[in-house]
XYZ file of C-alpha atoms in Angstrom:
704
model
C -3.477 23.149 -54.747
C -0.653 21.368 -52.449
C -2.228 20.021 -49.154
C -1.383 22.273 -46.298
C 2.283 21.972 -45.044
C 1.285 23.426 -41.390
C -1.461 22.538 -39.024
C -2.594 25.356 -36.427
C 0.171 27.967 -36.038
C 2.184 29.466 -38.919
C 4.703 31.220 -36.299
C 7.580 29.498 -35.599
C 10.842 30.058 -33.949
C 14.425 28.623 -33.725
C 15.699 28.855 -30.109
C 19.258 30.767 -29.452
C 22.215 28.405 -29.665
C 21.360 26.429 -32.740
C 22.624 26.841 -36.248
C 19.646 28.458 -38.195
C 20.171 26.719 -41.467
C 20.462 23.269 -39.938
C 17.628 23.658 -37.800
C 15.386 25.040 -40.272
C 16.465 22.304 -42.852
C 15.583 19.529 -40.058
C 12.378 20.957 -39.168
C 11.159 21.037 -42.767
C 12.576 17.706 -43.557
C 10.305 16.331 -40.732
C 7.339 17.950 -42.099
C 7.787 16.642 -45.639
C 8.309 13.177 -44.489
C 5.883 10.880 -46.058
C 4.788 13.365 -48.753
C 5.137 13.089 -52.402
C 8.672 14.432 -53.773
C 7.264 17.274 -55.672
C 5.850 18.797 -52.605
C 9.282 20.023 -51.484
C 10.194 21.630 -55.111
C 6.793 23.744 -54.505
C 7.833 25.324 -51.568
C 9.285 28.891 -51.482
C 11.631 29.973 -48.835
C 12.786 33.474 -48.329
C 15.829 34.236 -46.321
C 17.784 37.238 -45.588
C 20.888 37.242 -47.602
C 22.745 35.405 -50.395
C 24.940 33.609 -47.738
C 22.005 32.624 -45.979
C 20.551 30.983 -49.066
C 23.573 29.346 -49.658
C 23.793 27.486 -46.113
C 20.075 26.914 -46.234
C 20.244 25.280 -49.613
C 23.108 23.027 -48.443
C 21.204 21.913 -45.372
C 18.261 21.158 -47.253
C 20.302 19.096 -49.505
C 21.741 17.221 -46.779
C 18.530 16.585 -44.864
C 16.277 15.835 -47.886
C 18.760 13.689 -49.723
C 21.176 14.262 -52.585
C 18.610 13.256 -55.205
C 15.568 15.315 -53.691
C 13.943 17.923 -55.237
C 14.785 20.923 -53.277
C 12.627 24.056 -52.182
C 13.247 27.483 -54.128
C 15.318 29.735 -51.860
C 15.400 33.276 -52.737
C 16.852 36.167 -50.828
C 14.557 38.953 -49.111
C 16.806 41.746 -50.485
C 16.212 40.839 -54.012
C 12.523 40.904 -54.246
C 12.821 42.417 -57.673
C 14.028 39.329 -58.856
C 10.963 37.379 -57.632
C 8.920 35.898 -60.351
C 5.769 37.449 -58.948
C 7.417 40.976 -59.209
C 6.460 43.497 -61.668
C 9.155 44.293 -64.528
C 10.834 47.261 -63.385
C 13.739 49.730 -64.200
C 17.096 48.643 -63.293
C 18.718 49.863 -60.076
C 21.277 52.786 -60.418
C 24.647 51.598 -59.663
C 25.771 52.519 -56.061
C 29.097 53.710 -57.500
C 27.345 55.984 -60.093
C 25.038 57.325 -57.519
C 27.738 58.268 -54.913
C 29.826 60.092 -57.961
C 26.590 61.937 -59.048
C 25.820 62.859 -55.412
C 29.526 63.916 -54.826
C 29.119 66.505 -57.851
C 25.831 67.970 -56.105
C 28.048 68.268 -52.862
C 30.811 69.816 -54.632
C 28.503 72.508 -55.959
C 26.744 72.837 -52.623
C 30.146 73.226 -50.853
C 31.310 75.949 -53.441
C 28.560 77.950 -52.011
C 28.782 77.199 -48.632
C 32.465 76.452 -47.841
C 32.000 76.768 -44.088
C 30.229 73.525 -43.946
C 32.914 71.022 -45.075
C 36.158 71.199 -46.821
C 35.957 69.956 -50.671
C 38.031 66.793 -49.515
C 34.930 65.668 -47.721
C 32.780 65.433 -50.554
C 32.926 61.619 -51.123
C 32.187 60.925 -47.586
C 29.268 63.255 -47.619
C 28.079 61.662 -50.861
C 28.166 58.449 -49.156
C 26.390 59.594 -46.227
C 23.552 60.883 -48.191
C 23.216 57.955 -50.130
C 22.797 56.043 -46.662
C 20.217 58.532 -45.852
C 18.397 58.285 -48.925
C 18.443 54.489 -48.543
C 17.130 54.446 -45.024
C 14.282 56.964 -46.236
C 13.352 54.682 -49.039
C 13.436 51.605 -46.795
C 11.021 53.317 -44.582
C 8.563 53.668 -47.344
C 9.527 57.651 -47.733
C 10.661 59.536 -50.711
C 13.376 62.362 -50.804
C 10.384 64.935 -50.528
C 9.717 63.425 -46.865
C 12.282 65.931 -45.889
C 10.193 68.697 -46.630
C 7.919 68.106 -43.849
C 10.489 68.621 -41.293
C 9.558 71.918 -39.487
C 13.047 73.295 -38.737
C 11.687 76.339 -37.112
C 10.950 73.836 -34.252
C 14.770 72.803 -33.851
C 17.956 74.529 -33.261
C 19.241 76.908 -35.696
C 21.967 75.015 -37.161
C 19.497 72.337 -38.277
C 18.413 74.678 -40.967
C 22.125 74.625 -42.537
C 21.786 70.765 -42.177
C 18.081 70.627 -43.734
C 19.409 73.030 -46.744
C 22.373 70.483 -47.416
C 20.268 67.490 -47.121
C 17.801 68.913 -49.487
C 20.201 68.480 -52.297
C 18.524 64.914 -52.482
C 14.905 66.259 -52.647
C 15.829 68.997 -54.931
C 17.919 67.320 -57.611
C 18.130 63.683 -57.210
C 14.943 62.627 -58.793
C 15.475 64.558 -61.969
C 18.801 63.153 -62.146
C 17.553 59.754 -62.013
C 14.900 60.467 -64.504
C 16.784 62.486 -67.023
C 20.384 61.510 -66.719
C 20.162 57.764 -65.563
C 17.584 56.720 -68.100
C 14.755 56.365 -65.480
C 16.845 54.066 -63.111
C 15.711 53.640 -59.439
C 17.368 53.565 -56.106
C 17.896 50.155 -54.829
C 15.749 50.268 -51.860
C 13.025 51.997 -53.761
C 13.191 49.639 -56.438
C 12.639 46.924 -53.796
C 9.880 48.702 -52.233
C 8.193 48.947 -55.853
C 8.801 45.016 -56.251
C 7.174 44.416 -52.994
C 4.161 46.382 -53.861
C 3.653 44.477 -57.162
C 4.277 41.160 -55.318
C 1.393 42.378 -52.754
C -0.990 43.264 -55.394
C -0.563 40.005 -57.266
C -0.698 37.666 -54.292
C -3.750 39.875 -52.860
C -5.707 39.035 -56.103
C -4.419 35.471 -56.423
C -2.812 33.925 -53.225
C -0.039 31.416 -53.693
C -1.261 28.015 -53.827
C 2.172 26.629 -52.495
C 3.840 27.351 -48.981
C 5.677 30.538 -48.635
C 8.352 30.613 -45.751
C 10.260 33.568 -44.651
C 12.985 32.091 -42.371
C 15.617 33.411 -40.444
C 14.807 37.184 -40.272
C 13.739 39.373 -37.356
C 12.008 42.164 -39.453
C 14.413 44.697 -38.502
C 14.369 46.451 -41.627
C 10.960 48.169 -42.566
C 10.757 46.674 -45.965
C 11.375 42.969 -44.677
C 8.758 43.751 -41.924
C 6.188 44.381 -44.595
C 7.020 41.424 -46.607
C 6.701 39.318 -43.456
C 3.457 40.814 -42.537
C 2.365 40.076 -46.298
C 3.471 36.306 -45.889
C 1.856 35.876 -42.360
C -1.454 36.801 -44.152
C -1.143 34.014 -46.922
C -3.260 30.921 -46.512
C 0.083 28.957 -46.783
C 2.381 31.661 -45.359
C 4.484 31.008 -42.657
C 7.351 32.727 -40.560
C 10.323 31.118 -38.859
C 12.032 33.528 -36.444
C 15.517 33.058 -35.239
C 16.811 33.208 -31.517
C 13.080 33.936 -30.401
C 13.033 34.435 -26.586
C 10.475 32.117 -25.386
C 11.057 32.905 -21.679
C 9.994 36.656 -22.083
C 6.433 37.411 -20.440
C 4.298 37.819 -23.676
C 2.907 41.070 -21.724
C 6.570 42.208 -21.657
C 6.619 42.748 -25.471
C 4.791 45.940 -25.268
C 7.379 47.684 -22.982
C 10.502 46.787 -24.961
C 13.062 49.713 -26.009
C 14.634 49.685 -29.487
C 18.074 48.366 -27.483
C 16.252 45.156 -26.471
C 17.192 41.955 -28.333
C 13.567 41.081 -28.870
C 12.740 44.733 -30.151
C 12.398 44.032 -33.776
C 10.387 40.749 -33.380
C 8.061 42.416 -30.848
C 7.531 45.011 -33.422
C 6.746 42.413 -36.037
C 4.448 40.436 -33.912
C 2.523 43.787 -33.016
C 2.146 44.646 -36.539
C 0.622 41.290 -37.655
C -1.462 41.195 -34.496
C 0.080 37.627 -33.203
C 0.335 36.701 -29.681
C 4.189 36.206 -28.788
C 2.578 32.887 -26.856
C 1.448 31.489 -30.057
C 5.071 31.373 -31.770
C 5.654 27.647 -31.699
C 8.809 25.699 -31.783
C 10.062 24.897 -35.264
C 12.371 22.061 -34.542
C 14.414 20.655 -31.623
C 14.514 22.521 -28.134
C 17.476 24.769 -27.230
C 20.837 22.967 -26.355
C 20.950 24.939 -23.097
C 17.584 26.053 -22.183
C 18.728 27.055 -18.676
C 21.394 29.576 -20.145
C 18.496 31.088 -22.295
C 16.380 31.706 -19.423
C 19.255 33.198 -17.591
C 20.100 35.636 -20.562
C 16.476 36.380 -21.029
C 16.490 37.681 -17.203
C 19.716 39.641 -17.690
C 18.368 41.405 -20.502
C 14.909 42.454 -19.558
C 14.260 46.282 -19.734
C 15.794 48.216 -16.933
C 12.441 49.323 -15.475
C 11.574 45.750 -14.505
C 14.624 44.511 -13.296
C 12.982 44.461 -9.947
C 11.304 41.199 -11.101
C 15.100 39.689 -10.690
C 14.163 39.386 -6.793
C 11.122 37.368 -7.360
C 13.178 35.183 -9.956
C 16.331 34.562 -7.875
C 15.228 31.442 -5.952
C 13.946 29.560 -9.031
C 17.088 31.082 -10.982
C 19.446 29.617 -8.305
C 18.421 26.140 -9.129
C 19.309 26.223 -12.493
C 22.450 28.160 -12.713
C 25.011 25.371 -12.104
C 23.363 23.629 -15.665
C 23.200 27.480 -16.874
C 27.001 28.450 -16.367
C 28.576 25.074 -16.631
C 29.645 25.606 -20.292
C 30.231 29.243 -19.666
C 33.797 30.942 -19.076
C 34.498 34.517 -18.613
C 38.072 35.656 -19.751
C 38.939 39.264 -18.254
C 42.371 40.074 -19.895
C 44.505 42.841 -18.808
C 45.049 44.012 -22.399
C 44.188 43.315 -25.991
C 47.212 41.517 -26.647
C 46.743 39.094 -23.805
C 42.951 38.747 -24.788
C 44.151 37.912 -28.658
C 46.747 35.457 -27.602
C 44.338 33.628 -25.030
C 41.774 33.221 -27.563
C 44.451 32.038 -30.291
C 45.214 29.418 -27.609
C 41.473 28.154 -27.273
C 41.140 28.036 -31.204
C 44.468 25.929 -31.082
C 43.357 23.663 -28.250
C 40.098 22.884 -30.115
C 42.012 21.213 -32.753
C 43.069 18.629 -30.290
C 39.531 17.121 -30.248
C 39.123 15.185 -33.415
C 36.777 16.819 -35.678
C 35.659 19.823 -33.169
C 35.122 23.248 -34.649
C 35.655 26.756 -33.049
C 34.200 30.078 -33.828
C 35.318 33.437 -32.607
C 32.500 35.799 -33.027
C 33.306 39.456 -32.750
C 32.730 42.543 -34.289
C 35.998 44.096 -33.385
C 38.269 43.606 -36.539
C 41.419 44.721 -34.479
C 41.011 41.797 -32.144
C 40.153 39.195 -35.187
C 43.676 40.579 -36.928
C 45.605 40.161 -33.445
C 44.118 36.481 -33.224
C 45.094 35.569 -36.697
C 48.460 37.035 -36.109
C 48.637 34.786 -32.970
C 47.529 31.849 -34.642
C 50.476 32.145 -36.948
C 52.933 30.979 -34.400
C 51.300 27.383 -34.939
C 51.192 28.048 -38.731
C 47.454 28.300 -38.600
C 45.284 30.363 -40.696
C 41.589 30.721 -39.508
C 38.731 30.994 -42.093
C 37.929 34.663 -41.708
C 34.279 35.558 -42.795
C 35.030 39.308 -43.248
C 38.245 38.817 -45.352
C 40.390 42.054 -45.636
C 39.579 45.429 -46.737
C 40.601 45.660 -50.219
C 42.796 48.500 -49.561
C 44.731 46.388 -47.311
C 45.707 43.705 -49.992
C 48.745 44.089 -52.092
C 46.911 45.175 -55.356
C 44.789 47.533 -53.458
C 47.968 48.979 -51.664
C 49.764 49.264 -55.193
C 46.915 50.928 -56.629
C 46.695 53.726 -53.849
C 50.511 54.164 -54.013
C 50.015 54.723 -57.656
C 47.422 57.265 -57.149
C 49.182 59.153 -54.707
C 51.820 60.268 -57.445
C 49.013 61.946 -59.468
C 49.304 65.626 -60.119
C 52.960 66.473 -60.411
C 56.456 65.378 -59.944
C 56.367 62.657 -57.395
C 57.951 62.805 -53.810
C 61.090 61.131 -53.639
C 59.913 59.067 -50.844
C 56.726 58.407 -52.371
C 58.255 56.797 -55.752
C 60.793 54.819 -54.066
C 57.954 53.388 -51.554
C 55.948 52.324 -54.925
C 59.046 51.014 -56.546
C 59.744 48.740 -53.691
C 56.154 47.236 -53.678
C 56.376 43.447 -54.490
C 54.023 43.959 -57.563
C 56.254 46.528 -59.194
C 58.935 45.845 -61.692
C 57.879 42.404 -63.175
C 58.983 39.131 -61.913
C 62.016 36.629 -61.570
C 65.252 38.324 -62.933
C 63.549 41.502 -64.043
C 62.228 42.177 -60.475
C 65.855 41.347 -59.013
C 67.350 43.778 -61.339
C 64.572 46.333 -60.541
C 65.261 46.210 -56.957
C 68.817 46.730 -57.372
C 68.252 49.630 -59.319
C 65.592 51.022 -57.115
C 68.225 50.672 -54.088
C 70.827 52.638 -55.931
C 68.239 55.333 -57.032
C 67.148 55.608 -53.439
C 70.669 55.970 -52.264
C 71.358 58.971 -54.893
C 68.254 60.865 -53.911
C 68.850 60.668 -49.981
C 72.447 61.571 -50.324
C 71.660 64.605 -52.546
C 68.863 65.666 -50.421
C 66.616 65.600 -53.561
C 62.989 65.899 -52.667
C 61.166 65.447 -56.119
C 61.886 62.279 -58.131
C 61.031 64.065 -61.456
C 62.402 62.960 -64.799
C 65.498 65.113 -64.590
C 66.580 63.704 -61.112
C 66.090 60.078 -62.343
C 68.224 60.929 -65.390
C 70.994 62.552 -63.747
C 71.182 59.157 -61.530
C 71.595 57.066 -64.527
C 74.318 59.186 -65.931
C 77.463 57.745 -66.149
C 76.030 54.177 -65.025
C 75.803 51.280 -67.683
C 72.970 51.601 -70.335
C 70.952 49.066 -68.559
C 70.506 51.604 -65.952
C 69.540 54.507 -68.642
C 66.955 51.971 -70.017
C 65.487 51.377 -66.558
C 65.311 55.018 -65.840
C 63.704 55.650 -69.347
C 61.059 52.944 -68.558
C 60.135 54.165 -64.990
C 59.697 57.921 -66.381
C 57.792 56.905 -69.162
C 55.644 54.634 -66.901
C 54.574 57.352 -64.496
C 54.567 60.170 -67.198
C 50.725 60.324 -67.612
C 50.337 61.169 -63.740
C 52.420 64.163 -63.910
C 49.448 66.110 -66.061
C 47.787 68.664 -64.046
C 44.154 69.612 -64.187
C 41.089 67.758 -63.523
C 39.577 64.629 -65.232
C 36.323 63.050 -65.742
C 36.204 59.951 -63.494
C 36.504 57.371 -66.111
C 39.456 58.961 -67.747
C 41.179 58.969 -64.316
C 40.537 55.472 -63.877
C 41.736 54.587 -67.213
C 45.105 56.481 -66.697
C 45.412 54.916 -63.161
C 45.104 51.485 -64.745
C 47.538 52.001 -67.665
C 50.247 53.445 -65.218
C 49.428 50.564 -62.786
C 49.842 47.942 -65.396
C 53.108 49.548 -66.818
C 54.666 49.499 -63.386
C 53.467 45.970 -62.505
C 54.711 44.389 -65.956
C 58.127 45.934 -65.674
C 60.168 46.657 -69.074
C 58.652 43.944 -71.205
C 56.787 42.074 -68.695
C 53.165 40.890 -68.426
C 50.826 43.778 -67.484
C 48.248 41.106 -66.174
C 50.226 40.026 -63.314
C 48.435 42.718 -61.197
C 45.204 41.282 -61.439
C 45.955 37.651 -60.582
C 44.464 35.920 -57.709
C 41.248 36.730 -56.050
C 42.296 40.210 -54.560
C 43.519 41.408 -57.934
C 40.503 40.537 -59.536
C 38.596 42.494 -57.010
C 40.744 45.337 -57.639
C 40.188 44.913 -61.274
C 36.638 45.102 -60.929
C 36.561 48.386 -58.884
C 38.991 50.165 -61.466
C 36.570 48.709 -64.178
C 33.557 50.154 -62.625
C 35.419 53.397 -62.019
C 36.299 53.548 -65.882
C 32.524 52.695 -66.900
C 31.139 55.761 -64.870
C 31.372 57.886 -67.921
C 28.603 60.458 -68.235
C 28.272 60.923 -64.324
C 29.685 64.318 -64.730
C 32.308 63.495 -61.776
C 35.286 65.451 -62.227
C 38.537 64.518 -60.336
C 41.387 66.720 -59.279
C 44.556 64.705 -59.285
C 44.520 64.637 -55.407
C 41.140 63.445 -55.133
C 41.749 60.017 -56.871
C 43.560 58.495 -54.119
C 40.964 59.939 -51.530
C 38.246 58.210 -53.758
C 40.136 54.913 -54.003
C 40.585 55.069 -49.939
C 36.921 55.515 -49.610
C 35.857 52.712 -52.101
C 38.506 50.181 -51.081
C 37.530 50.448 -47.586
C 33.961 49.464 -48.221
C 34.993 46.248 -50.243
C 36.307 43.175 -48.424
C 38.146 40.191 -50.110
C 38.893 36.838 -48.584
C 42.405 35.975 -47.947
C 43.834 34.319 -50.964
C 47.346 32.619 -50.468
C 47.146 29.094 -52.018
C 50.549 28.305 -49.769
C 48.568 28.651 -46.476
C 44.843 27.669 -47.062
C 42.569 28.484 -44.123
C 41.619 25.673 -41.775
C 37.809 25.067 -42.199
C 37.647 24.026 -38.400
C 38.940 27.598 -37.299
C 36.439 30.331 -37.996
C 36.208 34.046 -37.329
C 32.627 35.396 -37.812
C 31.233 38.771 -37.560
C 27.678 39.282 -35.985
C 25.963 39.238 -39.258
C 27.472 35.890 -40.147
C 27.204 34.360 -36.812
C 23.618 34.496 -37.122
C 23.678 31.612 -39.705
C 26.305 29.405 -37.864
C 27.440 28.047 -34.393
C 30.403 25.692 -33.518
C 31.491 23.188 -30.939
C 33.526 26.036 -28.927
C 32.006 29.318 -29.668
C 34.065 32.229 -28.299
C 32.375 35.814 -27.812
C 35.268 38.174 -28.256
C 35.682 42.087 -27.545
C 32.859 42.370 -25.043
C 33.686 45.785 -24.260
C 31.274 48.790 -24.226
C 31.572 50.777 -27.300
C 32.957 47.736 -29.307
C 30.179 45.285 -28.586
C 27.773 46.804 -28.494
C 29.152 49.762 -30.640
C 27.476 53.021 -29.551
C 25.240 54.821 -31.759
C 26.956 57.659 -33.899
C 25.751 61.044 -34.086
C 23.585 61.442 -37.122
C 24.969 64.376 -39.070
C 21.687 64.756 -40.840
C 18.608 64.387 -38.592
C 18.322 64.969 -34.737
C 16.401 62.423 -32.625
C 13.267 64.558 -32.734
C 13.524 64.789 -36.653
C 13.818 61.151 -37.022
C 10.730 60.645 -34.982
C 8.958 63.309 -36.930
C 9.894 61.235 -39.998
C 8.915 57.848 -38.677
C 12.792 56.604 -38.668
C 14.049 54.094 -36.440
C 15.913 55.342 -33.363
C 19.638 55.047 -33.305
C 19.555 52.392 -30.597
C 18.183 50.068 -32.987
C 21.667 48.941 -33.708
C 22.169 48.150 -29.999
C 18.979 45.948 -30.017
C 20.343 44.052 -33.074
C 23.920 43.449 -31.520
C 21.842 42.369 -28.429
C 19.981 39.943 -30.356
C 23.200 38.507 -31.644
C 24.851 38.281 -28.332
C 21.703 36.612 -26.807
C 21.615 33.895 -29.691
C 25.395 33.246 -29.877
C 25.757 32.800 -26.056
C 22.966 30.109 -25.952
C 25.477 27.587 -27.351
C 26.763 24.699 -25.369
C 30.213 25.729 -24.893
C 30.989 29.541 -24.851
C 33.758 31.756 -23.696
C 33.300 35.492 -23.366
C 36.358 37.510 -23.530
C 37.099 41.300 -22.955
C 40.108 43.394 -22.654
C 40.479 45.627 -19.143
C 42.421 48.085 -21.178
C 42.626 48.954 -24.816
C 45.643 51.027 -26.267
C 46.614 51.746 -22.604
C 43.111 53.256 -21.776
C 40.667 51.536 -19.113
C 37.622 49.757 -21.178
C 34.484 49.242 -19.587
C 32.771 45.696 -19.812
C 29.737 45.356 -22.253
C 26.670 46.403 -20.567
C 25.405 42.890 -20.973
C 28.268 41.488 -18.975
C 27.419 44.012 -16.459
C 23.757 43.128 -16.288
C 24.537 39.325 -16.166
C 27.057 39.790 -13.257
C 24.799 41.771 -11.159
C 21.907 39.292 -11.848
C 24.295 36.391 -10.717
C 25.362 38.338 -7.411
C 21.891 39.230 -6.715
C 21.277 35.253 -6.524
C 23.019 35.111 -3.453
C 25.632 32.519 -2.797
C 24.789 30.072 -5.727
C 24.909 32.980 -8.035
C 28.561 34.502 -6.518
C 29.550 30.643 -6.907
C 28.566 30.357 -10.611
C 30.234 33.718 -11.460
C 33.485 32.676 -9.565
C 33.769 29.482 -11.547
C 33.083 31.417 -14.820
C 36.005 33.575 -14.064
C 38.092 30.622 -12.578
C 37.873 28.988 -16.009
C 38.753 32.420 -17.761
C 41.998 32.512 -15.606
C 43.170 29.263 -16.500
C 43.228 30.167 -20.127
C 44.924 33.348 -19.303
C 47.606 31.432 -17.097
C 48.151 29.005 -20.320
C 48.434 31.992 -22.579
C 50.920 33.694 -20.441
C 52.971 30.465 -20.190
C 53.495 30.606 -24.099
C 55.826 33.641 -24.023
C 57.658 32.777 -20.746
C 60.932 31.172 -20.818
C 61.394 27.479 -19.692
C 64.408 28.875 -17.345
C 65.980 32.161 -16.290
C 68.763 32.921 -18.973
C 71.739 34.090 -17.070
C 73.513 37.462 -18.296
C 76.391 36.736 -20.811
C 79.697 37.743 -19.053
C 80.834 39.730 -22.112
C 78.968 41.004 -25.458
């Protein structure tokens, strides 16, 4: 057995403001110093995501040395692949599950058309799949819905219960009989955890097992962390733990508090919050962490602010020294100011900057503003597949299905850069397209059917006739009416798209080049392999299905001519849990954006969720609050928000309101600190405004 790695407590935390992978690797390397090299290889580390595994692996290699044996880093969400897990049936493909559920939804809507239009079946199927995952992550099966006594709820919930009953009444049988006994992904992970727990209970691992970087917000993860905490050499390393929070307060935290998930985890394993020890270095700005901890205390105990104000006033200069608050008039000014901050960071040798925001509109606006300096940020979210050139092209092709295409739709498709081949063939294609468009518009022809295209070609050179024959032949399969099985519809879509992209005699594979093309091909191939699901698509439904699927898939920008600058990063909340930068910009701090308000649950009311033991909708606000509290702990932070969005007044984020109220309650010291933050923010707005201001007034021209 490996000698114990930990003395005393096996509960640790990394404070807000530190990059978790670096801090974890540094702390583990310090504990391994002086030990045999094989000890490192015997350690097992469980992290929350594949991205986290990559970053932790990289950090461990840097701190342990390039020739060192590294710990085994595994992903919490892939327990079925763990060596201690039992052999399990495969997981059902998410796409196959959605298609099968969509057929169940279609059958239900045929009987109850008043519930939703048929066009909503794919969105409803996705929502049912999400509900199924949530139930199974909480250790509940589809039959748990039978526990709900709808007589105790409003009458319309009976209709909803009947609809949700689809997964309880039909789904288990479909998995067993038609999917070869496959399991839902969450159910498979739950069974893997049960097998691991049974094996470890009988024979605990003789090596350290560390769960690092997870808050235990998911029920399945919390069960795993409780299991590891009970092992002889098990340890937990919590990210962004608030060591300033009164341990007695942990019992009073609501689901919207940043520490709610970890408080529930500590309660589950019976641990005292005061026993959670530092893993590595101290926080880069402990004074700011103290300030944020107070600002985000539960509302019922904010009277403690009065008691804390005198001591807090003494640390406010240090807490707010590296903090700026930008209150822009609108989103455009906010984006321009953020872009200027990122550009200015590059003036410091080797410095890095990260914009952290859940607001994709702001992220795109900042990317566009950086283009004035020919800069491309490294955007971790990438772009939705449907907004890439191959994605747009496939969606345009799908919209032609079901009959003669509208003239405008065909011309829009023909003008797409991926249509008509390359080089000279593409130039010739564009000339023919322009001529055809002029003919259709001049003659007010609404449908670009083969007859209309041939009438355009009549009397023109033979090359025009050949081009007309090519485009008519290419799109002809789409005109066939009637529903198709989804795999046949996907095969037809691929054939037409490749023919149009190749042009007369060109390369059909040009559509799938680059990373976005490969992602589009992967999606079409998955659809083509979905045979046997029983899902039928009417011609118009193919476009809707593509829209649903492509919106959920992101691909990184892939322009070899303009590679992203690694020093400029745009991170979503999830990615920011693992990274930090020399300058951190928290953008979009507007109520309803960050945090996003919990949406209305179409399936279960709040009492129903409580009845089933599911998390409250505010759980997402608590996770977002934890992301905010962790990110704002960096040494240099700029917080931005827009006073108006799309012409409508926007409220500041609840966390900013709390922070401002706390500062104003600290007397003159707090007011001075808040004004200093705002003054630093106004300077960025002033500089951004100068970018578009002419150097000197331009006198009117004396004549046109």
